[in-house]
Amino acid sequence: MKCVNCGNDIPDKARFCPYCGTQNEPQQETTQNGQTTGQYQYQQPGQEAPRQANTVNLDSSLILKIGTGILALIYAIFALRYVFNGVRTLLSVFSWGYATSIPGGVLTLISGACYGGMAAVLVFLGFSKQREKAKSLFTVLGILGIAIIGIAFLRMLLFLVLGGDILFAIKMLLNPLFGTAAALAVTYGLLYLTKEAPTVQDYQNMDSMSNVFKDCADAVQGAAKDVASDVNEKADAYRSSKTSYNQNTGYQGQETAYTNYNMNYSNGSPLKTDRGLLGYILLTLITCGIYSYYFIYTVARDVNTACEGDGKSTGGLLQFILLSILTCGIYSWIWQYSLGNRLAANAPRYGMNFQENGTTVLLWDLFGIFLCGIGPFIAMNIIIKNTNSICMAYNRSKGFM
């Protein structure tokens, strides 16, 4: 059987085209002998109320948020590590009595503070709405990076004075040096994409260092207030929505509850729509990778439910694990490619249109890894956003929203 819209071959039992999402319904036609023959006609997918097409665009601001978010997470981990090591070094004075460990512990704590400052500034760079202060925030990031390198140099000298190995001492300097340089280069590249990167002329036009530090302090203070205000607004909106939900869904009598139970039982359960890239990264790190497998399980389950009838099926967790082992990880790319195409093909049946498909996801997976490893996260963000949109449309069509 062929789709009446795109002309591709589709399974005989498929109610929706797996390529363009067109709904094909049989129409009964009466012949001269009084017999009926089933012909498939094209019907515009729609709901009771008209909807506007939902086009998901991937812009440079999203890339900036993802990149700075990943870097901020890395630097936050380094900050905790250095603070812990610094405290442990200082406490060793009481256990071992080595007074020479005090300078090393203090320098390690200062390094941890600088790493934490870089993590905070990276968050401000990516998520603050005051974009005019991006150049000043990048300057603060550079100052903190220079401070980290300077402290690493002092720690190296102290280690050599105390009779440490010279090769290990050089490593103590080179690791922060190249790591900080790479982070600053990546951040500058992300700002360049959003046309917010500072130029040489910007630094040449500086009046005095006191004014520079004043601008940097104002930028950090303003960005911190902006991000904190945004977080508070979202938290208040979430609390108000939960309060409204609890008030509207309170006890309304046994008959109403019984009716709602029957409706939900017949329509199934609502699908998950609150997946997020940041939550995915954090939970995967906290659970040492276990959450990523749970994520695959829930996405496959929800997509198979929302896209039922297109003649295709998204492989579940067991299939994903086994085939990934047999193909040395290649199947994970195939799985994401097929999922991206399926989401894009089924979007029209819910009145939406996704510009990103499986090819977009695969290109970010393969070639985006050369962008300091950001590509796979962008590919995952595409899958998360499109899956949430499909699941939300499904919940709306079933009366869960």
mmCIF file of C-alpha atoms in Angstrom:
data_model
loop_
_atom_site.group_PDB
_atom_site.id
_atom_site.type_symbol
_atom_site.label_atom_id
_atom_site.label_comp_id
_atom_site.label_asym_id
_atom_site.label_seq_id
_atom_site.Cartn_x
_atom_site.Cartn_y
_atom_site.Cartn_z
ATOM 1 C CA MET A 1 0.000 0.000 0.000
ATOM 2 C CA LYS A 2 1.236 3.497 -0.846
ATOM 3 C CA CYS A 3 0.756 6.708 1.079
ATOM 4 C CA VAL A 4 -1.621 9.054 -0.758
ATOM 5 C CA ASN A 5 0.428 12.064 0.345
ATOM 6 C CA CYS A 6 4.120 11.200 -0.195
ATOM 7 C CA GLY A 7 3.769 8.048 -2.333
ATOM 8 C CA ASN A 8 6.048 5.852 -0.178
ATOM 9 C CA ASP A 9 5.207 2.222 0.532
ATOM 10 C CA ILE A 10 3.711 1.762 4.002
ATOM 11 C CA PRO A 11 2.637 -1.382 5.884
ATOM 12 C CA ASP A 12 -0.891 -2.576 5.149
ATOM 13 C CA LYS A 13 -1.995 -2.278 8.773
ATOM 14 C CA ALA A 14 -0.411 1.130 9.377
ATOM 15 C CA ARG A 15 -2.900 3.903 10.066
ATOM 16 C CA PHE A 16 -0.249 6.617 9.782
ATOM 17 C CA CYS A 17 2.538 6.980 7.252
ATOM 18 C CA PRO A 18 5.930 6.414 8.975
ATOM 19 C CA TYR A 19 7.564 8.899 6.568
ATOM 20 C CA CYS A 20 5.280 11.941 6.593
ATOM 21 C CA GLY A 21 2.774 11.142 9.373
ATOM 22 C CA THR A 22 -0.265 11.345 7.052
ATOM 23 C CA GLN A 23 -3.359 9.553 8.305
ATOM 24 C CA ASN A 24 -4.781 7.086 5.750
ATOM 25 C CA GLU A 25 -8.355 6.032 6.478
ATOM 26 C CA PRO A 26 -10.367 3.533 4.397
ATOM 27 C CA GLN A 27 -13.330 4.994 2.532
ATOM 28 C CA GLN A 28 -16.183 2.710 1.525
ATOM 29 C CA GLU A 29 -17.179 3.025 -2.127
ATOM 30 C CA THR A 30 -20.157 1.209 -3.671
ATOM 31 C CA THR A 31 -19.712 -0.418 -7.064
ATOM 32 C CA GLN A 32 -22.382 -1.147 -9.653
ATOM 33 C CA ASN A 33 -22.790 -4.667 -8.209
ATOM 34 C CA GLY A 34 -23.582 -3.265 -4.804
ATOM 35 C CA GLN A 35 -20.226 -4.342 -3.354
ATOM 36 C CA THR A 36 -17.957 -2.026 -1.407
ATOM 37 C CA THR A 37 -14.267 -1.635 -1.924
ATOM 38 C CA GLY A 38 -11.896 -0.032 0.549
ATOM 39 C CA GLN A 39 -10.006 2.948 -0.898
ATOM 40 C CA TYR A 40 -7.575 4.994 1.137
ATOM 41 C CA GLN A 41 -8.013 8.715 1.142
ATOM 42 C CA TYR A 42 -5.937 11.491 2.678
ATOM 43 C CA GLN A 43 -7.278 13.202 5.757
ATOM 44 C CA GLN A 44 -5.717 16.224 7.320
ATOM 45 C CA PRO A 45 -4.529 15.341 10.817
ATOM 46 C CA GLY A 46 -6.240 17.553 13.339
ATOM 47 C CA GLN A 47 -7.879 17.846 16.692
ATOM 48 C CA GLU A 48 -11.078 19.407 17.889
ATOM 49 C CA ALA A 49 -9.401 22.801 18.095
ATOM 50 C CA PRO A 50 -6.980 24.035 15.417
ATOM 51 C CA ARG A 51 -3.350 24.213 16.409
ATOM 52 C CA GLN A 52 -0.417 26.090 15.122
ATOM 53 C CA ALA A 53 2.596 24.204 13.886
ATOM 54 C CA ASN A 54 5.275 23.820 16.540
ATOM 55 C CA THR A 55 8.667 24.252 14.915
ATOM 56 C CA VAL A 56 11.645 23.448 17.105
ATOM 57 C CA ASN A 57 14.668 25.577 16.184
ATOM 58 C CA LEU A 58 18.193 25.011 17.378
ATOM 59 C CA ASP A 59 19.930 28.382 17.635
ATOM 60 C CA SER A 60 23.250 29.608 18.862
ATOM 61 C CA SER A 61 21.846 30.682 22.246
ATOM 62 C CA LEU A 62 20.882 27.086 22.977
ATOM 63 C CA ILE A 63 24.384 25.938 22.060
ATOM 64 C CA LEU A 64 25.784 28.606 24.392
ATOM 65 C CA LYS A 65 23.608 27.391 27.260
ATOM 66 C CA ILE A 66 24.537 23.760 26.717
ATOM 67 C CA GLY A 67 28.253 24.492 26.366
ATOM 68 C CA THR A 68 28.522 26.794 29.365
ATOM 69 C CA GLY A 69 26.345 24.450 31.414
ATOM 70 C CA ILE A 70 28.665 21.506 30.750
ATOM 71 C CA LEU A 71 31.763 23.573 31.511
ATOM 72 C CA ALA A 72 30.148 24.933 34.685
ATOM 73 C CA LEU A 73 29.397 21.396 35.844
ATOM 74 C CA ILE A 74 33.006 20.346 35.215
ATOM 75 C CA TYR A 75 34.400 23.319 37.105
ATOM 76 C CA ALA A 76 31.966 22.793 39.980
ATOM 77 C CA ILE A 77 33.281 19.238 40.338
ATOM 78 C CA PHE A 78 36.861 20.562 40.321
ATOM 79 C CA ALA A 79 35.917 23.151 42.951
ATOM 80 C CA LEU A 80 34.546 20.502 45.299
ATOM 81 C CA ARG A 81 37.614 18.353 44.727
ATOM 82 C CA TYR A 82 40.066 21.166 45.509
ATOM 83 C CA VAL A 83 38.137 22.326 48.579
ATOM 84 C CA PHE A 84 38.050 18.781 49.921
ATOM 85 C CA ASN A 85 41.775 18.286 49.308
ATOM 86 C CA GLY A 86 42.572 21.672 50.853
ATOM 87 C CA VAL A 87 40.617 20.911 54.021
ATOM 88 C CA ARG A 88 42.196 17.479 54.255
ATOM 89 C CA THR A 89 45.673 18.986 53.880
ATOM 90 C CA LEU A 90 45.044 21.535 56.626
ATOM 91 C CA LEU A 91 43.644 18.882 58.951
ATOM 92 C CA SER A 92 46.790 16.805 58.433
ATOM 93 C CA VAL A 93 48.613 19.396 60.555
ATOM 94 C CA PHE A 94 46.827 18.067 63.635
ATOM 95 C CA SER A 95 47.385 14.404 62.784
ATOM 96 C CA TRP A 96 50.945 14.486 61.441
ATOM 97 C CA GLY A 97 52.190 17.806 62.786
ATOM 98 C CA TYR A 98 53.597 19.010 59.468
ATOM 99 C CA ALA A 99 53.389 22.813 59.565
ATOM 100 C CA THR A 100 54.681 22.940 55.988
ATOM 101 C CA SER A 101 51.339 21.603 54.768
ATOM 102 C CA ILE A 102 49.557 24.810 55.791
ATOM 103 C CA PRO A 103 50.668 26.877 52.730
ATOM 104 C CA GLY A 104 49.769 24.039 50.385
ATOM 105 C CA GLY A 105 46.362 23.628 51.956
ATOM 106 C CA VAL A 106 45.654 27.364 51.761
ATOM 107 C CA LEU A 107 46.666 27.513 48.084
ATOM 108 C CA THR A 108 44.482 24.479 47.333
ATOM 109 C CA LEU A 109 41.493 26.111 49.011
ATOM 110 C CA ILE A 110 42.047 29.307 47.019
ATOM 111 C CA SER A 111 42.195 27.219 43.828
ATOM 112 C CA GLY A 112 38.886 25.610 44.772
ATOM 113 C CA ALA A 113 37.346 29.045 45.276
ATOM 114 C CA CYS A 114 38.585 30.151 41.836
ATOM 115 C CA TYR A 115 37.183 27.019 40.208
ATOM 116 C CA GLY A 116 33.861 27.644 41.917
ATOM 117 C CA GLY A 117 33.929 31.250 40.717
ATOM 118 C CA MET A 118 34.522 30.099 37.144
ATOM 119 C CA ALA A 119 31.588 27.692 37.416
ATOM 120 C CA ALA A 120 29.321 30.508 38.605
ATOM 121 C CA VAL A 121 30.483 32.932 35.889
ATOM 122 C CA LEU A 122 29.907 30.259 33.232
ATOM 123 C CA VAL A 123 26.327 29.879 34.477
ATOM 124 C CA PHE A 124 25.889 33.660 34.331
ATOM 125 C CA LEU A 125 27.280 33.732 30.785
ATOM 126 C CA GLY A 126 24.894 31.102 29.533
ATOM 127 C CA PHE A 127 21.680 31.849 31.392
ATOM 128 C CA SER A 128 21.663 35.566 32.214
ATOM 129 C CA LYS A 129 19.265 37.690 30.170
ATOM 130 C CA GLN A 130 21.538 40.718 30.446
ATOM 131 C CA ARG A 131 23.455 39.909 27.276
ATOM 132 C CA GLU A 132 25.143 43.312 27.152
ATOM 133 C CA LYS A 133 27.310 42.191 30.076
ATOM 134 C CA ALA A 134 28.639 39.064 28.346
ATOM 135 C CA LYS A 135 31.961 40.695 27.454
ATOM 136 C CA SER A 136 32.577 41.814 31.022
ATOM 137 C CA LEU A 137 31.677 38.355 32.313
ATOM 138 C CA PHE A 138 34.164 36.791 29.910
ATOM 139 C CA THR A 139 36.798 39.182 31.275
ATOM 140 C CA VAL A 140 36.013 37.948 34.790
ATOM 141 C CA LEU A 141 36.360 34.396 33.539
ATOM 142 C CA GLY A 142 39.782 35.221 32.114
ATOM 143 C CA ILE A 143 40.911 36.849 35.375
ATOM 144 C CA LEU A 144 39.870 33.772 37.352
ATOM 145 C CA GLY A 145 41.648 31.551 34.839
ATOM 146 C CA ILE A 146 44.864 33.552 35.219
ATOM 147 C CA ALA A 147 44.508 33.294 38.994
ATOM 148 C CA ILE A 148 44.187 29.514 38.760
ATOM 149 C CA ILE A 149 47.320 29.293 36.632
ATOM 150 C CA GLY A 150 49.228 31.597 39.008
ATOM 151 C CA ILE A 151 48.225 29.556 42.043
ATOM 152 C CA ALA A 152 49.219 26.363 40.234
ATOM 153 C CA PHE A 153 52.653 27.899 39.632
ATOM 154 C CA LEU A 154 52.998 28.725 43.339
ATOM 155 C CA ARG A 155 51.942 25.214 44.303
ATOM 156 C CA MET A 156 54.536 23.811 41.916
ATOM 157 C CA LEU A 157 57.299 25.952 43.478
ATOM 158 C CA LEU A 158 56.215 24.948 46.981
ATOM 159 C CA PHE A 159 56.225 21.292 45.980
ATOM 160 C CA LEU A 160 59.755 21.595 44.573
ATOM 161 C CA VAL A 161 61.024 23.405 47.684
ATOM 162 C CA LEU A 162 59.701 20.571 49.829
ATOM 163 C CA GLY A 163 61.680 18.085 47.738
ATOM 164 C CA GLY A 164 58.990 16.846 45.392
ATOM 165 C CA ASP A 165 59.536 15.125 42.049
ATOM 166 C CA ILE A 166 60.155 17.617 39.249
ATOM 167 C CA LEU A 167 58.081 15.762 36.659
ATOM 168 C CA PHE A 168 55.060 15.639 38.959
ATOM 169 C CA ALA A 169 55.584 19.317 39.766
ATOM 170 C CA ILE A 170 55.508 20.224 36.074
ATOM 171 C CA LYS A 171 52.309 18.201 35.707
ATOM 172 C CA MET A 172 50.785 20.218 38.563
ATOM 173 C CA LEU A 173 51.261 23.336 36.430
ATOM 174 C CA LEU A 174 50.493 22.011 32.951
ATOM 175 C CA ASN A 175 47.132 20.446 33.803
ATOM 176 C CA PRO A 176 45.521 23.697 35.045
ATOM 177 C CA LEU A 177 47.290 25.666 32.308
ATOM 178 C CA PHE A 178 45.976 23.670 29.354
ATOM 179 C CA GLY A 179 42.620 22.983 30.989
ATOM 180 C CA THR A 180 41.952 26.648 31.663
ATOM 181 C CA ALA A 181 43.162 27.682 28.208
ATOM 182 C CA ALA A 182 40.854 25.126 26.587
ATOM 183 C CA ALA A 183 37.860 26.262 28.677
ATOM 184 C CA LEU A 184 38.454 29.915 27.796
ATOM 185 C CA ALA A 185 38.853 29.045 24.109
ATOM 186 C CA VAL A 186 35.617 27.037 24.061
ATOM 187 C CA THR A 187 33.731 29.793 25.882
ATOM 188 C CA TYR A 188 35.053 32.409 23.482
ATOM 189 C CA GLY A 189 33.963 30.268 20.539
ATOM 190 C CA LEU A 190 30.466 29.923 22.001
ATOM 191 C CA LEU A 191 30.242 33.681 22.499
ATOM 192 C CA TYR A 192 31.476 34.168 18.962
ATOM 193 C CA LEU A 193 28.519 32.146 17.696
ATOM 194 C CA THR A 194 26.153 34.489 19.524
ATOM 195 C CA LYS A 195 28.138 37.546 18.350
ATOM 196 C CA GLU A 196 28.918 38.523 21.941
ATOM 197 C CA ALA A 197 32.629 37.722 22.026
ATOM 198 C CA PRO A 198 34.956 40.583 23.032
ATOM 199 C CA THR A 199 37.455 41.857 20.469
ATOM 200 C CA VAL A 200 40.981 43.217 20.768
ATOM 201 C CA GLN A 201 39.616 46.697 20.259
ATOM 202 C CA ASP A 202 37.377 46.295 23.293
ATOM 203 C CA TYR A 203 40.400 45.718 25.501
ATOM 204 C CA GLN A 204 42.403 48.474 23.825
ATOM 205 C CA ASN A 205 39.684 51.004 24.652
ATOM 206 C CA MET A 206 39.858 50.297 28.380
ATOM 207 C CA ASP A 207 40.341 53.484 30.378
ATOM 208 C CA SER A 208 41.932 52.101 33.524
ATOM 209 C CA MET A 209 42.126 48.873 35.460
ATOM 210 C CA SER A 210 39.945 50.314 38.215
ATOM 211 C CA ASN A 211 37.131 50.922 35.738
ATOM 212 C CA VAL A 212 37.601 47.444 34.302
ATOM 213 C CA PHE A 213 37.275 45.826 37.725
ATOM 214 C CA LYS A 214 34.258 48.012 38.480
ATOM 215 C CA ASP A 215 32.537 46.951 35.250
ATOM 216 C CA CYS A 216 33.349 43.317 35.969
ATOM 217 C CA ALA A 217 31.979 43.548 39.502
ATOM 218 C CA ASP A 218 28.791 45.218 38.254
ATOM 219 C CA ALA A 219 28.406 42.574 35.545
ATOM 220 C CA VAL A 220 28.758 39.701 38.021
ATOM 221 C CA GLN A 221 26.370 41.308 40.497
ATOM 222 C CA GLY A 222 23.766 42.086 37.837
ATOM 223 C CA ALA A 223 23.993 38.646 36.227
ATOM 224 C CA ALA A 224 23.744 36.929 39.619
ATOM 225 C CA LYS A 225 20.607 38.887 40.484
ATOM 226 C CA ASP A 226 19.149 38.183 37.046
ATOM 227 C CA VAL A 227 19.725 34.421 37.252
ATOM 228 C CA ALA A 228 18.492 34.291 40.858
ATOM 229 C CA SER A 229 15.360 36.263 39.913
ATOM 230 C CA ASP A 230 14.699 33.924 36.996
ATOM 231 C CA VAL A 231 15.059 30.873 39.237
ATOM 232 C CA ASN A 232 12.705 32.395 41.817
ATOM 233 C CA GLU A 233 10.109 33.218 39.160
ATOM 234 C CA LYS A 234 10.169 29.672 37.840
ATOM 235 C CA ALA A 235 9.960 28.264 41.348
ATOM 236 C CA ASP A 236 6.999 30.520 42.186
ATOM 237 C CA ALA A 237 5.275 29.569 38.926
ATOM 238 C CA TYR A 238 5.790 25.900 39.694
ATOM 239 C CA ARG A 239 4.446 26.256 43.230
ATOM 240 C CA SER A 240 1.432 28.233 42.028
ATOM 241 C CA SER A 241 0.681 25.667 39.341
ATOM 242 C CA LYS A 242 0.889 22.852 41.888
ATOM 243 C CA THR A 243 -1.393 24.764 44.253
ATOM 244 C CA SER A 244 -3.898 25.444 41.467
ATOM 245 C CA TYR A 245 -3.754 21.817 40.410
ATOM 246 C CA ASN A 246 -4.401 20.597 43.947
ATOM 247 C CA GLN A 247 -7.329 23.003 44.330
ATOM 248 C CA ASN A 248 -8.883 22.056 41.004
ATOM 249 C CA THR A 249 -8.400 18.318 41.445
ATOM 250 C CA GLY A 250 -9.633 18.018 45.023
ATOM 251 C CA TYR A 251 -12.347 15.660 46.150
ATOM 252 C CA GLN A 252 -15.432 16.263 44.049
ATOM 253 C CA GLY A 253 -17.575 13.343 45.027
ATOM 254 C CA GLN A 254 -17.443 9.623 44.536
ATOM 255 C CA GLU A 255 -19.303 9.694 41.225
ATOM 256 C CA THR A 256 -16.881 12.197 39.623
ATOM 257 C CA ALA A 257 -13.867 10.254 40.860
ATOM 258 C CA TYR A 258 -15.298 7.048 39.467
ATOM 259 C CA THR A 259 -15.929 8.712 36.096
ATOM 260 C CA ASN A 260 -12.400 10.115 35.951
ATOM 261 C CA TYR A 261 -10.992 6.724 36.874
ATOM 262 C CA ASN A 262 -12.861 5.062 34.039
ATOM 263 C CA MET A 263 -11.734 7.744 31.575
ATOM 264 C CA ASN A 264 -8.075 7.434 32.584
ATOM 265 C CA TYR A 265 -8.270 3.670 32.575
ATOM 266 C CA SER A 266 -9.638 3.594 29.040
ATOM 267 C CA ASN A 267 -7.169 6.169 27.700
ATOM 268 C CA GLY A 268 -4.122 4.815 29.519
ATOM 269 C CA SER A 269 -1.700 6.867 31.588
ATOM 270 C CA PRO A 270 -0.255 10.273 30.691
ATOM 271 C CA LEU A 271 3.221 10.214 29.178
ATOM 272 C CA LYS A 272 6.235 11.919 30.713
ATOM 273 C CA THR A 273 6.789 15.450 29.369
ATOM 274 C CA ASP A 274 9.312 17.041 31.756
ATOM 275 C CA ARG A 275 12.563 15.523 30.544
ATOM 276 C CA GLY A 276 15.508 17.919 30.397
ATOM 277 C CA LEU A 277 19.116 17.794 29.235
ATOM 278 C CA LEU A 278 20.574 19.202 32.463
ATOM 279 C CA GLY A 279 18.650 16.689 34.568
ATOM 280 C CA TYR A 280 19.757 13.896 32.253
ATOM 281 C CA ILE A 281 23.441 14.865 32.643
ATOM 282 C CA LEU A 282 23.292 15.335 36.415
ATOM 283 C CA LEU A 283 21.355 12.130 37.112
ATOM 284 C CA THR A 284 23.637 10.143 34.795
ATOM 285 C CA LEU A 285 26.703 11.410 36.683
ATOM 286 C CA ILE A 286 25.162 10.846 40.106
ATOM 287 C CA THR A 287 24.041 7.296 39.285
ATOM 288 C CA CYS A 288 27.290 6.418 37.464
ATOM 289 C CA GLY A 289 25.464 5.946 34.157
ATOM 290 C CA ILE A 290 22.499 3.908 35.408
ATOM 291 C CA TYR A 291 19.996 6.691 34.754
ATOM 292 C CA SER A 292 20.925 6.775 31.048
ATOM 293 C CA TYR A 293 19.541 3.253 30.667
ATOM 294 C CA TYR A 294 16.359 4.172 32.527
ATOM 295 C CA PHE A 295 16.066 7.163 30.207
ATOM 296 C CA ILE A 296 16.269 4.893 27.147
ATOM 297 C CA TYR A 297 13.615 2.612 28.621
ATOM 298 C CA THR A 298 11.115 5.416 29.306
ATOM 299 C CA VAL A 299 11.691 7.182 25.981
ATOM 300 C CA ALA A 300 11.170 3.975 23.984
ATOM 301 C CA ARG A 301 8.039 3.172 26.003
ATOM 302 C CA ASP A 302 6.484 6.635 25.581
ATOM 303 C CA VAL A 303 7.393 7.025 21.895
ATOM 304 C CA ASN A 304 5.930 3.599 21.057
ATOM 305 C CA THR A 305 2.722 4.674 22.790
ATOM 306 C CA ALA A 306 2.472 8.134 21.201
ATOM 307 C CA CYS A 307 3.455 6.949 17.705
ATOM 308 C CA GLU A 308 1.411 3.753 17.728
ATOM 309 C CA GLY A 309 -0.071 2.958 14.354
ATOM 310 C CA ASP A 310 2.791 4.114 12.119
ATOM 311 C CA GLY A 311 4.003 0.572 11.477
ATOM 312 C CA LYS A 312 7.300 1.095 13.296
ATOM 313 C CA SER A 313 8.682 0.299 16.732
ATOM 314 C CA THR A 314 11.466 1.856 18.795
ATOM 315 C CA GLY A 315 13.765 -0.721 20.349
ATOM 316 C CA GLY A 316 13.561 -1.091 24.110
ATOM 317 C CA LEU A 317 16.288 -1.244 26.741
ATOM 318 C CA LEU A 318 17.186 -4.925 26.368
ATOM 319 C CA GLN A 319 17.502 -4.648 22.603
ATOM 320 C CA PHE A 320 19.550 -1.457 22.998
ATOM 321 C CA ILE A 321 22.025 -3.092 25.405
ATOM 322 C CA LEU A 322 22.471 -6.320 23.451
ATOM 323 C CA LEU A 323 22.866 -4.706 20.024
ATOM 324 C CA SER A 324 25.160 -2.011 21.405
ATOM 325 C CA ILE A 325 27.445 -4.712 22.779
ATOM 326 C CA LEU A 326 27.398 -6.686 19.521
ATOM 327 C CA THR A 327 28.070 -3.595 17.387
ATOM 328 C CA CYS A 328 30.639 -2.031 19.761
ATOM 329 C CA GLY A 329 28.367 0.912 20.454
ATOM 330 C CA ILE A 330 27.367 1.675 16.842
ATOM 331 C CA TYR A 331 23.753 0.674 17.477
ATOM 332 C CA SER A 332 23.315 3.600 19.878
ATOM 333 C CA TRP A 333 23.768 5.944 16.896
ATOM 334 C CA ILE A 334 21.329 3.857 14.827
ATOM 335 C CA TRP A 335 18.816 3.969 17.677
ATOM 336 C CA GLN A 336 18.990 7.755 17.945
ATOM 337 C CA TYR A 337 18.844 8.158 14.153
ATOM 338 C CA SER A 338 15.707 5.998 13.883
ATOM 339 C CA LEU A 339 14.121 7.727 16.861
ATOM 340 C CA GLY A 340 14.780 11.183 15.394
ATOM 341 C CA ASN A 341 13.192 10.190 12.074
ATOM 342 C CA ARG A 342 10.185 8.644 13.779
ATOM 343 C CA LEU A 343 9.526 11.713 15.896
ATOM 344 C CA ALA A 344 9.783 14.011 12.868
ATOM 345 C CA ALA A 345 7.478 11.767 10.804
ATOM 346 C CA ASN A 346 4.771 11.568 13.476
ATOM 347 C CA ALA A 347 4.790 15.267 14.338
ATOM 348 C CA PRO A 348 2.251 16.234 11.584
ATOM 349 C CA ARG A 349 -0.397 13.882 12.980
ATOM 350 C CA TYR A 350 -0.372 16.052 16.118
ATOM 351 C CA GLY A 351 -0.301 19.343 14.237
ATOM 352 C CA MET A 352 3.441 19.958 14.662
ATOM 353 C CA ASN A 353 6.510 20.122 12.450
ATOM 354 C CA PHE A 354 10.041 19.287 13.602
ATOM 355 C CA GLN A 355 12.876 20.603 11.477
ATOM 356 C CA GLU A 356 15.345 18.205 13.122
ATOM 357 C CA ASN A 357 15.185 14.568 12.080
ATOM 358 C CA GLY A 358 17.408 11.523 12.433
ATOM 359 C CA THR A 359 19.992 12.915 10.046
ATOM 360 C CA THR A 360 20.379 16.047 12.174
ATOM 361 C CA VAL A 361 20.830 13.945 15.302
ATOM 362 C CA LEU A 362 23.384 11.668 13.629
ATOM 363 C CA LEU A 363 25.430 14.577 12.269
ATOM 364 C CA TRP A 364 25.636 16.145 15.720
ATOM 365 C CA ASP A 365 26.662 12.772 17.168
ATOM 366 C CA LEU A 366 29.403 12.107 14.613
ATOM 367 C CA PHE A 367 30.817 15.516 13.734
ATOM 368 C CA GLY A 368 29.692 17.568 16.720
ATOM 369 C CA ILE A 369 32.077 15.615 18.934
ATOM 370 C CA PHE A 370 34.898 17.645 17.397
ATOM 371 C CA LEU A 371 33.346 20.780 18.946
ATOM 372 C CA CYS A 372 34.954 19.954 22.281
ATOM 373 C CA GLY A 373 32.471 17.087 22.749
ATOM 374 C CA ILE A 374 29.355 19.282 22.751
ATOM 375 C CA GLY A 375 27.746 17.632 19.692
ATOM 376 C CA PRO A 376 26.313 14.504 21.396
ATOM 377 C CA PHE A 377 24.694 16.689 24.057
ATOM 378 C CA ILE A 378 23.024 18.792 21.355
ATOM 379 C CA ALA A 379 21.810 15.591 19.670
ATOM 380 C CA MET A 380 20.388 14.359 22.965
ATOM 381 C CA ASN A 381 18.708 17.732 23.532
ATOM 382 C CA ILE A 382 16.960 17.413 20.146
ATOM 383 C CA ILE A 383 15.637 13.985 21.098
ATOM 384 C CA ILE A 384 14.498 15.195 24.522
ATOM 385 C CA LYS A 385 12.715 18.286 23.181
ATOM 386 C CA ASN A 386 10.934 16.459 20.356
ATOM 387 C CA THR A 387 9.967 13.565 22.621
ATOM 388 C CA ASN A 388 8.499 15.977 25.162
ATOM 389 C CA SER A 389 6.511 17.738 22.413
ATOM 390 C CA ILE A 390 5.114 14.469 21.025
ATOM 391 C CA CYS A 391 4.209 13.201 24.499
ATOM 392 C CA MET A 392 2.572 16.505 25.410
ATOM 393 C CA ALA A 393 0.475 16.442 22.238
ATOM 394 C CA TYR A 394 -0.504 12.828 22.964
ATOM 395 C CA ASN A 395 -1.571 13.719 26.508
ATOM 396 C CA ARG A 396 -3.625 16.612 25.161
ATOM 397 C CA SER A 397 -5.366 14.408 22.603
ATOM 398 C CA LYS A 398 -6.253 11.871 25.325
ATOM 399 C CA GLY A 399 -7.662 14.511 27.643
ATOM 400 C CA PHE A 400 -4.906 14.381 30.246
ATOM 401 C CA MET A 401 -4.181 18.113 29.893
#
